[in-house]
Tab-separated table of C-alpha atoms in Angstrom:
chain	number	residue	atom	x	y	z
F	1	UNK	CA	2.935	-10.984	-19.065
F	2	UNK	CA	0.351	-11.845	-22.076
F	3	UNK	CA	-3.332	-12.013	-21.266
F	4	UNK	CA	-3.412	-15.365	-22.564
F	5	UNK	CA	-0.209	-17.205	-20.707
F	6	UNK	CA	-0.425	-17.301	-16.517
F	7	UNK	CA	2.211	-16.006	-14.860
F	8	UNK	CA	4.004	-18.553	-12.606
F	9	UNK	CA	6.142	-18.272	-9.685
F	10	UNK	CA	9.599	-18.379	-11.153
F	11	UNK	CA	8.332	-16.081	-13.735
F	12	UNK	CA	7.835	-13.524	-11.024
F	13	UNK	CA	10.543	-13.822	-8.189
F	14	UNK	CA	13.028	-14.084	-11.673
F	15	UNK	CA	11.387	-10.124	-12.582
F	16	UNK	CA	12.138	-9.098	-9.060
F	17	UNK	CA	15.614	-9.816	-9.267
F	18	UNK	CA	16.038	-8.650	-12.252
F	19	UNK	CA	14.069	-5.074	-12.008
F	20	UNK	CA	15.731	-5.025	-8.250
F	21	UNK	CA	19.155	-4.101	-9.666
F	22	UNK	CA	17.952	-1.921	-12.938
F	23	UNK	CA	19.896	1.375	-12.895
F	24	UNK	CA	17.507	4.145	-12.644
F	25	UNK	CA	15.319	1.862	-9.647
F	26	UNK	CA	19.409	0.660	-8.034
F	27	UNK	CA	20.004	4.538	-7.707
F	28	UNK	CA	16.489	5.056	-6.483
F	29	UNK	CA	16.895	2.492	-3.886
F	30	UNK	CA	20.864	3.695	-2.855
F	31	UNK	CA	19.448	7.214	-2.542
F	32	UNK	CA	16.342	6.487	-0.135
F	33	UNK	CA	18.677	4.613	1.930
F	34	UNK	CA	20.982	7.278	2.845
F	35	UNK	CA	18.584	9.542	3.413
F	36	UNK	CA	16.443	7.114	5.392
F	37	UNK	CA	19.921	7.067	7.792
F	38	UNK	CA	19.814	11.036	7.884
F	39	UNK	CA	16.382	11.440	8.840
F	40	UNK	CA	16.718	9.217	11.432
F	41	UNK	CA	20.125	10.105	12.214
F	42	UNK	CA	21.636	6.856	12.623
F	43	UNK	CA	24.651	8.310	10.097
F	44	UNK	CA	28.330	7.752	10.990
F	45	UNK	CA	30.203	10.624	11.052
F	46	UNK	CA	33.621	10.601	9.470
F	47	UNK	CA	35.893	11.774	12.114
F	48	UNK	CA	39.917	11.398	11.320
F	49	UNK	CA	41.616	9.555	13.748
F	50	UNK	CA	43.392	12.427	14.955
F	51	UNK	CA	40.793	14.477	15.822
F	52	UNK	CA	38.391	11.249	17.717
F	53	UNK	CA	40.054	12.306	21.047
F	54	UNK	CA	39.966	15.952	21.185
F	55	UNK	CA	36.358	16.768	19.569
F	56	UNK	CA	32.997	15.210	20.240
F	57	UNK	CA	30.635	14.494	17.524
F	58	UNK	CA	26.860	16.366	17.313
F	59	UNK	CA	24.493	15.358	14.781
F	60	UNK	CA	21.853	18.060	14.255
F	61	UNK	CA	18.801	17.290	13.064
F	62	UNK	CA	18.523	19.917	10.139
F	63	UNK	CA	17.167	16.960	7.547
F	64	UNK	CA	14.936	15.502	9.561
F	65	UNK	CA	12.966	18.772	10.918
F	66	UNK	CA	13.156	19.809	7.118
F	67	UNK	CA	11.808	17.182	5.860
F	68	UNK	CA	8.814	16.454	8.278
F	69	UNK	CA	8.077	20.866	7.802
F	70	UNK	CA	8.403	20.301	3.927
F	71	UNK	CA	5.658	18.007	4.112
F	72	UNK	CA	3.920	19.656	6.940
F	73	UNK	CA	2.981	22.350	4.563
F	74	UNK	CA	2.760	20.732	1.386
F	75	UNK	CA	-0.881	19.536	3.238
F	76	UNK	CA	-1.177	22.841	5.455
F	77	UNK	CA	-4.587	22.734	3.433
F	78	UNK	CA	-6.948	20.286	2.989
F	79	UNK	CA	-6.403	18.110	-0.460
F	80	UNK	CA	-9.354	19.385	-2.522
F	81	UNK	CA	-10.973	16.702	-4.961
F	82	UNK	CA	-11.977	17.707	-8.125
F	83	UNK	CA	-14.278	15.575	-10.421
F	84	UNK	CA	-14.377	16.753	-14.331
F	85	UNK	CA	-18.206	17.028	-15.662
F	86	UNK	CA	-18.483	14.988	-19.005
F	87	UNK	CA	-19.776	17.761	-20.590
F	88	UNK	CA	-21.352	21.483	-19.882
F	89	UNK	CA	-24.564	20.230	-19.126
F	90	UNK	CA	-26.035	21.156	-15.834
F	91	UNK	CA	-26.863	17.459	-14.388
F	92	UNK	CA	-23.256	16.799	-15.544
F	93	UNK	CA	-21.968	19.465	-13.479
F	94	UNK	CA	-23.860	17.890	-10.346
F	95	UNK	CA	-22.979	14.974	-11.342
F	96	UNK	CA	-19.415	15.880	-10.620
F	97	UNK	CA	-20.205	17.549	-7.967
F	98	UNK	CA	-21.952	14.729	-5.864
F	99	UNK	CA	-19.037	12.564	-6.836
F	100	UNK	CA	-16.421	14.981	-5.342
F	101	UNK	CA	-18.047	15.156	-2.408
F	102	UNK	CA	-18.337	11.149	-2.446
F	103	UNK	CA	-14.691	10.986	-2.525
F	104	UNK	CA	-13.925	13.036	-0.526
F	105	UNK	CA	-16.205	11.466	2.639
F	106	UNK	CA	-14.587	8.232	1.629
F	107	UNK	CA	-10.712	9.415	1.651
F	108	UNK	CA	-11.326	10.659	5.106
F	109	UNK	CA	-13.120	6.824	6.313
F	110	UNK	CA	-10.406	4.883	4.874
F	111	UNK	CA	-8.308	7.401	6.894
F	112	UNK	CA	-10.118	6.748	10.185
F	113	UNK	CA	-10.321	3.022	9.718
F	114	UNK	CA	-6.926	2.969	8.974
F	115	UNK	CA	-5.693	4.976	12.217
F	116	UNK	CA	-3.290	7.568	10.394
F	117	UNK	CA	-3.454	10.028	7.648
F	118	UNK	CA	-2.211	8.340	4.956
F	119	UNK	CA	-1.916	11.662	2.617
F	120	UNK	CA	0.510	12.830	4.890
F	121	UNK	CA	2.446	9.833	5.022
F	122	UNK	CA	2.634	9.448	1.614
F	123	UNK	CA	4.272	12.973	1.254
F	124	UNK	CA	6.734	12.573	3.926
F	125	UNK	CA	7.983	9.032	2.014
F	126	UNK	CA	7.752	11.773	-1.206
F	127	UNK	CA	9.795	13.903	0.130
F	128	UNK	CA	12.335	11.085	1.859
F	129	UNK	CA	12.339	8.438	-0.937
F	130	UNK	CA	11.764	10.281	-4.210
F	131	UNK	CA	8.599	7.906	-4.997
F	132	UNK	CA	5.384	7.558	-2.913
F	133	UNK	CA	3.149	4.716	-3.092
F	134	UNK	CA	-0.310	4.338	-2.278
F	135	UNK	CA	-2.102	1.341	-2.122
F	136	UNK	CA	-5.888	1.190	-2.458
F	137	UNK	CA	-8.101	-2.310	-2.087
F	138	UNK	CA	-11.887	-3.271	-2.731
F	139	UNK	CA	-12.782	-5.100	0.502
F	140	UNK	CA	-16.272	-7.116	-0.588
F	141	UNK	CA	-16.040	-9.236	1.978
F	142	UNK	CA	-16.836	-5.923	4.791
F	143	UNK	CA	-20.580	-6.313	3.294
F	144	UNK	CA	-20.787	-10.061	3.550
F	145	UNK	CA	-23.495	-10.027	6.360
F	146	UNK	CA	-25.304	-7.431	3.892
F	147	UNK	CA	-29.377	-8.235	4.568
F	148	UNK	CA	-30.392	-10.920	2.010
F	149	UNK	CA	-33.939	-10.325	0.336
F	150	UNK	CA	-35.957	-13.083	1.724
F	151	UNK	CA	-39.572	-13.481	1.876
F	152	UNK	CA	-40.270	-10.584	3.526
F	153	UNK	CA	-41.741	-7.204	1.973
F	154	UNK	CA	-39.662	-4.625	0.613
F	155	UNK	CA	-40.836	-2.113	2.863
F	156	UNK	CA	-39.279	-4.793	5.551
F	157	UNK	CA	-36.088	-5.195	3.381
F	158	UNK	CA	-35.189	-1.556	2.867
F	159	UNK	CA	-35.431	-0.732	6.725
F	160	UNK	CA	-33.031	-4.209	7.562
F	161	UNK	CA	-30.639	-2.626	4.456
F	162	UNK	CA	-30.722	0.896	6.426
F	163	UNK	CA	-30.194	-0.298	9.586
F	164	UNK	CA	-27.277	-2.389	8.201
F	165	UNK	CA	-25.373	0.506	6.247
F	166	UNK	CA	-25.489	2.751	9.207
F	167	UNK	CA	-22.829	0.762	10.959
F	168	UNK	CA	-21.551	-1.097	8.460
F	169	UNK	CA	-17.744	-0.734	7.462
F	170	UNK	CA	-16.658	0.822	4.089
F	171	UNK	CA	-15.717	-1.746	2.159
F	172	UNK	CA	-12.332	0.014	0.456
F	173	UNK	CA	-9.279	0.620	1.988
F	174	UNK	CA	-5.842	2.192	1.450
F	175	UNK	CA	-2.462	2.263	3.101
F	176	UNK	CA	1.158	3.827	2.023
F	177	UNK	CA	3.463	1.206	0.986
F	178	UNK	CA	7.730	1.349	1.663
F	179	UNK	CA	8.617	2.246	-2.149
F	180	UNK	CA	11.807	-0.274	-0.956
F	181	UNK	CA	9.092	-3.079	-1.048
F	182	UNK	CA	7.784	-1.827	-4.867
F	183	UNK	CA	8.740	-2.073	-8.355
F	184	UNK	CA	7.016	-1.502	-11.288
F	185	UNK	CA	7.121	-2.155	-14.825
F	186	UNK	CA	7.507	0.979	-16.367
F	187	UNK	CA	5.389	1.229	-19.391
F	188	UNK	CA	5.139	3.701	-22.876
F	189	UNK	CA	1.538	5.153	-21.072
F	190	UNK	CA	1.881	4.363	-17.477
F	191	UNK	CA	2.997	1.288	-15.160
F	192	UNK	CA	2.769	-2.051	-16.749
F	193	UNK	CA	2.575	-3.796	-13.370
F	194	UNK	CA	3.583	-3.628	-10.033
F	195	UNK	CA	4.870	-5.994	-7.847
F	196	UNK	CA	4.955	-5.972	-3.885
F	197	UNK	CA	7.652	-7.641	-1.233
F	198	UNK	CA	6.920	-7.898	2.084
F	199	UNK	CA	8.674	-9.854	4.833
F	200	UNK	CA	5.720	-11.080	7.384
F	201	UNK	CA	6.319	-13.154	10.769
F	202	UNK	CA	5.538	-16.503	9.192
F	203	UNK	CA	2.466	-17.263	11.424
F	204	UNK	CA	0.882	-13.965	9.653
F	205	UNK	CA	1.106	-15.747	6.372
F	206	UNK	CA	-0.369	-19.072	7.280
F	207	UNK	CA	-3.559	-18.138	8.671
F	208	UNK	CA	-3.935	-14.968	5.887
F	209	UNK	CA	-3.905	-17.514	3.059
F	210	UNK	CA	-5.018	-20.514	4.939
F	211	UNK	CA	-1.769	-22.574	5.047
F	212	UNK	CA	-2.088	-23.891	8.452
F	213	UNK	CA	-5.237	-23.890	10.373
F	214	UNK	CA	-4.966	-22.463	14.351
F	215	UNK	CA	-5.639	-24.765	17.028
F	216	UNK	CA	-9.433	-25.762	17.468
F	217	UNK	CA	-10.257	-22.828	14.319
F	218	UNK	CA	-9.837	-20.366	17.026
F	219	UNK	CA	-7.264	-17.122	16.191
F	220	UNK	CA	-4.320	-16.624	18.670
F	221	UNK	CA	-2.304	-13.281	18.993
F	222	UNK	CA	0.852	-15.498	17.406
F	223	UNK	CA	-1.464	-16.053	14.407
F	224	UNK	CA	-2.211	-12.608	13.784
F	225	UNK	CA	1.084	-11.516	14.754
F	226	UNK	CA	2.545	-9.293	12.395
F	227	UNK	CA	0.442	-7.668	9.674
F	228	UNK	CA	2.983	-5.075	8.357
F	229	UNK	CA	4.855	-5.671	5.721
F	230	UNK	CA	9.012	-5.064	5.126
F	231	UNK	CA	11.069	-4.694	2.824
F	232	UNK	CA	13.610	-6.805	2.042
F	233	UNK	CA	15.797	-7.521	5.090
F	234	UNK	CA	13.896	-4.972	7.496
F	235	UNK	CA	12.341	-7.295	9.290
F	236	UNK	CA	12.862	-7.503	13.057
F	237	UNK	CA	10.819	-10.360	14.700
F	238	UNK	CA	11.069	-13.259	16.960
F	239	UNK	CA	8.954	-15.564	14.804
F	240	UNK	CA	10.149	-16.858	11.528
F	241	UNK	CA	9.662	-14.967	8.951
F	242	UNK	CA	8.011	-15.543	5.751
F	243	UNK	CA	7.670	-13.809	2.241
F	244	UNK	CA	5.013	-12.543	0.508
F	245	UNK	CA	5.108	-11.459	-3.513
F	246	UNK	CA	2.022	-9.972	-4.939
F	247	UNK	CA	2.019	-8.934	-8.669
F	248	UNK	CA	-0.475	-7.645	-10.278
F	249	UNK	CA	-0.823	-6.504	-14.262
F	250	UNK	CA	-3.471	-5.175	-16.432
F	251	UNK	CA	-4.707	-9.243	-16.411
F	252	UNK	CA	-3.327	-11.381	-13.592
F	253	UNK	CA	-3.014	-11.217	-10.081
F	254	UNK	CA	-0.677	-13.373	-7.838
F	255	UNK	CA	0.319	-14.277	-4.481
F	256	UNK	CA	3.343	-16.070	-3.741
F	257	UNK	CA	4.469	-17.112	0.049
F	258	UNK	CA	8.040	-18.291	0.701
F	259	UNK	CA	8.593	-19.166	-3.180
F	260	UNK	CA	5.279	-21.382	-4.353
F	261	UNK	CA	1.713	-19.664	-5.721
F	262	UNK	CA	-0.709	-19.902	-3.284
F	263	UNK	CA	-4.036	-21.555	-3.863
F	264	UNK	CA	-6.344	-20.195	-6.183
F	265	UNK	CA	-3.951	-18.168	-7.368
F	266	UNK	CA	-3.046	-16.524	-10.120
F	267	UNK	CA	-6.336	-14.968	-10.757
F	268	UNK	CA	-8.149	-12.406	-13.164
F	269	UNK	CA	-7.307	-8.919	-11.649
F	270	UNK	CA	-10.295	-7.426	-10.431
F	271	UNK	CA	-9.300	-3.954	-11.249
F	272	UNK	CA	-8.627	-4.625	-14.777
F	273	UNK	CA	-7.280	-3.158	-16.583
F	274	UNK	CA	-6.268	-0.770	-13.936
F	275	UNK	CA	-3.632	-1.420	-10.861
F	276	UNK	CA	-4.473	-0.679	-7.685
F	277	UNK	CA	-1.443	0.870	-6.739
F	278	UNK	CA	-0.583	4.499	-7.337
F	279	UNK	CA	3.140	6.070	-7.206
């Protein structure tokens, strides 16, 4: 998309159909499929007729307990982060240092706010899928009841703003994402853009991107119902479901629900000109 043109719905769900069925990501997609089966052994076994009433099928579990060792001691260790100094100079060097250590304290938070190691999941879908994909998001809105410098001292200030970031949450996050719900643009030095489907129950949707307010302002369980995303025709739910397209490119980010932008959208990507999605 060029920096100076905003993308537009049609413009989008037209380069997911199209992308969808490319060769390289149609084999990629065919491939993680059948293995998805093996691993969880949901395979049919091709028995001739003639043999269906005199043997009895066994499926063995050889892929699956292979592929959850493989990645079982691909991150035996922990992942070590390493930080490059600028330059040989010594506060460059502990420069580095400090910031390896930074990243490393915040990896394992986003790990423990998200309630599984996502490391390890992402080298289990590796190993199953070909392709891993990690997602990582700035949350500003985790510091929004950040003390406010009022009238008060700073000697007041700086004790509320301690107080504050002992218990406050970190305000980045990251989860694994199916690689069946990705597709990127691939580009001459890197990803162009990526682009994310996700079937949600349709309630979900509604109150995430204020389409429908809940009765009296107040959340329900149906409202929240749902926060993981499918891929395309995964979904198993009761509720209607609902689809959400995010794309996001070294300029623009969008959300589209069921087919229309949503408000305030397409904006600047905050990132820029990064993505925040890593495969």
């Amino acid at each position: 998309m060029a920096a100076d043109s905003k993308p537009t719905a049609e413009d989008i769900l037209a380069l997911y159909e199209l992308k969808k069925s490319d060769g390289d990501e149609s084999r990629l997609r065919d491939l993680a499929s059948q293995i998805r089966l093996l691993t969880r052994m949901e395979h049919v076994v091709d028995v001739p007729d003639e043999y269906k009433q005199i043997s009895k099928v066994i499926k063995l579990p050889h892929l699956r307990d292979t592929w959850q060792r493989t990645a079982s001691a691909m991150l035996s260790k922990q992942p070590v982060v390493h930080v490059d100094p600028r330059n040989a100079e010594d506060d460059a060097r502990r420069a580095a240092n400090v910031a390896e250590k930074w990243d490393t304290q915040v990896m394992e938070q986003m790990a423990r706010s998200l309630g599984e190691d996502a490391l390890m999941e992402s080298a289990k879908e590796l190993i199953r899928d070909g392709e891993s994909v990690l997602k990582v998001v700035h949350k500003p809105d985790a510091w929004a009841n950040f003390p406010k410098r009022g009238s008060s001292d700073a000697s007041d200030y700086n004790k509320k703003a301690e107080r504050y970031l002992k218990g406050a949450p970190l305000p980045f996050a990251w989860r694994t994402v199916d690689r069946l719900s990705m597709l990127f643009g691939d580009g001459e030095y890197g990803d162009d853009w990526a682009l994310e489907y996700g079937e949600y129950p349709k309630p979900y949707l509604k109150k995430r991107y204020g389409l429908a307010v809940a009765t009296n302002g107040a959340l329900t369980p149906w409202d929240t119902l749902g926060g993981s995303p499918k891929p395309e025709g995964l979904l198993s739910t009761s509720a209607s479901r609902a689809v959400k397209v995010e794309y996001v490119d070294s300029d623009w980010h969008c959300v589209i629900v069921d087919g229309s932008m949503v408000k305030g959208y397409p904006k600047r990507n905050p990132y820029t000109p990064h993505l925040n999605y890593f495969r």
